[in-house]
Coordinates of C-alpha atoms in Angstrom, one line a residue:
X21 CA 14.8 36.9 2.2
X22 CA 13.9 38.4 5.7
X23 CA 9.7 37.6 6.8
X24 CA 8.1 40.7 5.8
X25 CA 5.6 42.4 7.9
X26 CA 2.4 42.3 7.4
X27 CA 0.2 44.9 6.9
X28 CA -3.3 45.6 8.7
X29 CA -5.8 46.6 5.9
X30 CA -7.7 50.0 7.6
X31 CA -10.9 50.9 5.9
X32 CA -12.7 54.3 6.8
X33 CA -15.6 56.4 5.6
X34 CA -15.2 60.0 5.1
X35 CA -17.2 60.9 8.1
X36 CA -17.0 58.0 10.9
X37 CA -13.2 57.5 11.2
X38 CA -13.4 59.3 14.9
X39 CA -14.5 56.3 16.6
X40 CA -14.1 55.7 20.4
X41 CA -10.7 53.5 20.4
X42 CA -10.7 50.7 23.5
X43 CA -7.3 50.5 25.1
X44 CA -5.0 48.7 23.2
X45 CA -3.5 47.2 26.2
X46 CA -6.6 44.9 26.2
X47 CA -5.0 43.0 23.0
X48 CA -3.1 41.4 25.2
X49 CA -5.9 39.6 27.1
X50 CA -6.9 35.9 25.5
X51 CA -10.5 36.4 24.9
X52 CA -13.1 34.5 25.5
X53 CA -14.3 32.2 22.8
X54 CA -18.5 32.6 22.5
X55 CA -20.4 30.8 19.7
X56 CA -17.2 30.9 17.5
X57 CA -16.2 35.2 18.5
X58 CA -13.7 36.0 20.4
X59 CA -14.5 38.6 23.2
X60 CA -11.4 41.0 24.1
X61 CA -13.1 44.0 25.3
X62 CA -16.9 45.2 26.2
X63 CA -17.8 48.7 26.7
X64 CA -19.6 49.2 29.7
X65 CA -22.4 51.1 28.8
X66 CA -26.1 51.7 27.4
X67 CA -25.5 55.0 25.5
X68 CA -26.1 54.1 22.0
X69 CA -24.7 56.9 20.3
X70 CA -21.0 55.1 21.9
X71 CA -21.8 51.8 21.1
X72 CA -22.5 52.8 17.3
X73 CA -19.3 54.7 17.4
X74 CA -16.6 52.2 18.9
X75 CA -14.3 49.1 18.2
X76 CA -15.3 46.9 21.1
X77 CA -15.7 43.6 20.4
X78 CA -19.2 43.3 22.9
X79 CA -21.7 46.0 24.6
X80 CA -21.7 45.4 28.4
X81 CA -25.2 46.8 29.0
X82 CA -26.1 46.6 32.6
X83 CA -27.5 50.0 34.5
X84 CA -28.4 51.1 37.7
X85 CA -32.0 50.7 37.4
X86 CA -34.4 47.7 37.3
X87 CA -33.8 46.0 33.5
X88 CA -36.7 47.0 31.3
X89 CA -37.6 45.4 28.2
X90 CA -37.2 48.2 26.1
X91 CA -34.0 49.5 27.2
X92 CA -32.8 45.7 25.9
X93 CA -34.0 45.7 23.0
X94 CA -33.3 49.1 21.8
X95 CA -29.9 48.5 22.6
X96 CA -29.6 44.9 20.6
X97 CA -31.7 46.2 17.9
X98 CA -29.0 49.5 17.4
X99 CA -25.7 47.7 18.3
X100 CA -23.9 45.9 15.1
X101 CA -22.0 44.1 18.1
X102 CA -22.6 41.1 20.4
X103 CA -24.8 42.5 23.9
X104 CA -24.5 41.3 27.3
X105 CA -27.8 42.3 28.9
X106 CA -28.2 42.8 33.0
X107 CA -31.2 41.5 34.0
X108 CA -31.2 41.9 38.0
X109 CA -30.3 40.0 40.8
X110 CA -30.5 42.5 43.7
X111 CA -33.4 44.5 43.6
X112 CA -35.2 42.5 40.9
X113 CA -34.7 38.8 41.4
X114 CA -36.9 35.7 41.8
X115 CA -39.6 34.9 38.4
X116 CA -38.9 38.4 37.3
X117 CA -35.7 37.4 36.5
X118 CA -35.9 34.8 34.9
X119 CA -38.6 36.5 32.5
X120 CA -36.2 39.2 31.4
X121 CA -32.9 36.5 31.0
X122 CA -35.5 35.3 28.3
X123 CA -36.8 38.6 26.9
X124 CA -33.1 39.5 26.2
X125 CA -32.3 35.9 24.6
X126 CA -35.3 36.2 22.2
X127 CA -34.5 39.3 22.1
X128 CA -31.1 38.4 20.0
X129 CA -28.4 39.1 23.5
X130 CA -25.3 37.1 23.7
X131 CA -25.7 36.4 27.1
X132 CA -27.1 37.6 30.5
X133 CA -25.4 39.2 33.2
X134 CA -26.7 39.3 36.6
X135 CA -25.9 40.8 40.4
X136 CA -24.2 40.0 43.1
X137 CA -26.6 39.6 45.4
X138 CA -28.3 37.0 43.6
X139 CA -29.0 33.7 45.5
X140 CA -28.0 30.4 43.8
X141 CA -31.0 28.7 43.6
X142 CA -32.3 32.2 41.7
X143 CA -29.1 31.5 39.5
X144 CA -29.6 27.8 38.6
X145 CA -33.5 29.0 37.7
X146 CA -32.0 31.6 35.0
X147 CA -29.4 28.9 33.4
X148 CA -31.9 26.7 33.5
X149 CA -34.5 29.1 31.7
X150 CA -32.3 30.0 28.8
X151 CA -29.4 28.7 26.2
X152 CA -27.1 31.3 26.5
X153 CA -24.2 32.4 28.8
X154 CA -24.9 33.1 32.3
X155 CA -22.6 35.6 33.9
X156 CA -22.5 36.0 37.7
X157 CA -20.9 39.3 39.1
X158 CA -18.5 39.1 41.8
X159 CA -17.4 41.8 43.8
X160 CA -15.3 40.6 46.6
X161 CA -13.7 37.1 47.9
X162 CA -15.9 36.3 50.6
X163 CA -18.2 34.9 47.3
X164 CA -18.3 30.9 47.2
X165 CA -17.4 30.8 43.7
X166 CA -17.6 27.1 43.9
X167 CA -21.3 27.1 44.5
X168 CA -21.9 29.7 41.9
X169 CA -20.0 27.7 38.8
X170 CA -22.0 24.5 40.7
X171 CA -25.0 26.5 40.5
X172 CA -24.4 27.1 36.9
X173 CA -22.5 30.2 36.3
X174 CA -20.7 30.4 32.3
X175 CA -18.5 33.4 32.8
X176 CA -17.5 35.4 36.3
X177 CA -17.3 39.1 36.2
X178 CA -15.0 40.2 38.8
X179 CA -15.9 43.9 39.7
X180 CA -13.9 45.0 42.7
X181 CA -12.8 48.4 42.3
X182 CA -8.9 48.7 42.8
X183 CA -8.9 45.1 44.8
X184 CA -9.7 43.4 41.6
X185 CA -6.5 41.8 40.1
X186 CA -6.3 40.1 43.2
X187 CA -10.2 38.6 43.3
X188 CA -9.0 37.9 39.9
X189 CA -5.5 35.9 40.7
X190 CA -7.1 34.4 44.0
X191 CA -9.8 32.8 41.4
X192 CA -7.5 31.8 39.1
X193 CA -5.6 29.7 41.3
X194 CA -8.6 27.8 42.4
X195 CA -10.4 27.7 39.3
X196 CA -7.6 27.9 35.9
X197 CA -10.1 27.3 34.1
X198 CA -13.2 29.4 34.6
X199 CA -13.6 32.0 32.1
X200 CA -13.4 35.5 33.6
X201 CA -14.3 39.3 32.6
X202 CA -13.1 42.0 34.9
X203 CA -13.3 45.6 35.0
X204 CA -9.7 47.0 34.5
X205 CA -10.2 50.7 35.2
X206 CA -8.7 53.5 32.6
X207 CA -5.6 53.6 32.9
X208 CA -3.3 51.0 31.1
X209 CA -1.5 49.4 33.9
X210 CA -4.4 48.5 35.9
X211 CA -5.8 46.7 32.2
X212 CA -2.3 45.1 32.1
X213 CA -2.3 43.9 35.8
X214 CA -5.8 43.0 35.4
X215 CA -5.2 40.7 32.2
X216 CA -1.7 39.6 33.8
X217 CA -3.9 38.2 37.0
X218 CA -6.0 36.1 35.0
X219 CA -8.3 37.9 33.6
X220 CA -9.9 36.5 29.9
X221 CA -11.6 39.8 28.8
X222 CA -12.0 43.4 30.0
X223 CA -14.9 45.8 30.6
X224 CA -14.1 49.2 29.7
X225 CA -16.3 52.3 31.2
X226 CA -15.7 54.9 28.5
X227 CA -15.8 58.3 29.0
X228 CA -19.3 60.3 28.6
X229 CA -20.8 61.2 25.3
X230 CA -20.5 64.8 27.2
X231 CA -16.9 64.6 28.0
X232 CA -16.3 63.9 24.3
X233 CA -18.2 66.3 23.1
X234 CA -15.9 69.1 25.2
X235 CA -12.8 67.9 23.4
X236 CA -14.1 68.0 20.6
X237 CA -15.4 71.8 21.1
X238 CA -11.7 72.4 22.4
X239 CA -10.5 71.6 19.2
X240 CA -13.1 73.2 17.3
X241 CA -12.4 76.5 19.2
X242 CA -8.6 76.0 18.3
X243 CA -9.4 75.8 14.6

C-alpha cells in the first residue's frame, strides 16, 4: 500500500478564523531553536489588535521611540506568543539600557533586541545583566560581527533593506554557525532569497490594522 498523506488537523472558532496569515514561504526557513520553540517567523510590530489576530510564531516588538515600560509589558501581557522586546541602543543606551533588558525579562520577554549603534562594551553590560537572548541588529557590513558575538551577542538581526541577503550570505560564510533573523520584505522571493542566503528566521512587517480594515470594507461594500 502507497504512504498515505497526512492530514493537518485545522481548528477554528466561528468568529476568529480571519487571522493575519505570515507568508508561507517562511516554512522553508530552519528556525531557531529558543528554550525548546522553534522560531520561523516574528511579526514586526507593537499593534496588539495584529498580534492577537495572527499565526506568527514570535512578536518582534521594537518601535521608533525610546522603550517604555509599559509599552513592554502591555504587549507580553496581551500576546499568547513568545516577545522580543527593543530596549535601545541608539538614543537610549548606557545604565538605561540595561534597566529596561531586565524590565522586559521579569517582565516574561523571550529575549531583547537592541540597536545598531550600540557600543560593545554597552552590549556585554546587557548579556551580562540578564539570562535571556541578546539580539544585536545589524544593518550593513562594515559591522565587526566578530566583536559583537565576542561581546556577547545570541542572535544577529540583519536589517538591510534590499542589500540584505547579501549581509546575510557574507555572514554566513564567516560565521555558519551564528543564528540569524532577517527582515525579508513582502514579497515571496525576497523571503525565499533571504532564507536561501542564510537566514534562520524571518521578520515580517505586516500590513496596517488600517489597510486591513479597507479590504475588508471593500468586500463588505461588494456584499
Amino acid at each position: 500500500m502507497g504512504q498515505q498523506k497526512k492530514t493537518i488537523p485545522l481548528v477554528e472558532s466561528r468568529l476568529r478564523h480571519n487571522i493575519l496569515e505570515m507568508p508561507k514561504e517562511i516554512r522553508q526557513a530552519s528556525g531557531i531553536v529558543i528554550y525548546g520553540r522553534r522560531i520561523k517567523s516574528l511579526v514586526f510590530t507593537t499593534d496588539l489588535a495584529i498580534i492577537k489576530n495572527c499565526d506568527a510564531d514570535a512578536v518582534f516588538a521594537v518601535y521608533p521611540f525610546t522603550p517604555q515600560q509599559s509599552i513592554s509589558d502591555a504587549i507580553i501581557k496581551a500576546s499568547y506568543i513568545p516577545v522580543f522586546c527593543g530596549v535601545g541602543g541608539g538614543t537610549t543606551k548606557g545604565l538605561r539600557t540595561i534597566a529596561l533588558a531586565k524590565d522586559v525579562e521579569s517582565q516574561g520577554a523571550m529575549g531583547v533586541v537592541l540597536n545598531a549603534p550600540i557600543n560593545n562594551l554597552n552590549l556585554m553590560g546587557v548579556v551580562n545583566a540578564v539570562d535571556i537572548p541578546v539580539i544585536i541588529t545589524v544593518t550593513d557590513e562594515r559591522t565587526d560581527i566578530g566583536a559583537r558575538i565576542e561581546a556577547g551577542a545570541s542572535i544577529l538581526n540583519v536589517a538591510a533593506a534590499a542589500k540584505t541577503p547579501q549581509l546575510v550570505r557574507s555572514i554566513r560564510e564567516q560565521y555558519p554557525n551564528i543564528p540569524i533573523i532577517a527582515t525579508g520584505g513582502n514579497r515571496p522571493e525576497t523571503i525565499t532569497a533571504t532564507i536561501e542566503a542564510g537566514a534562520n528566521a524571518i521578520t515580517y512587517t505586516p500590513p496596517t490594522a488600517q489597510e486591513l480594515f479597507k479590504t475588508m470594507m471593500s468586500k463588505y461594500r461588494e456584499e
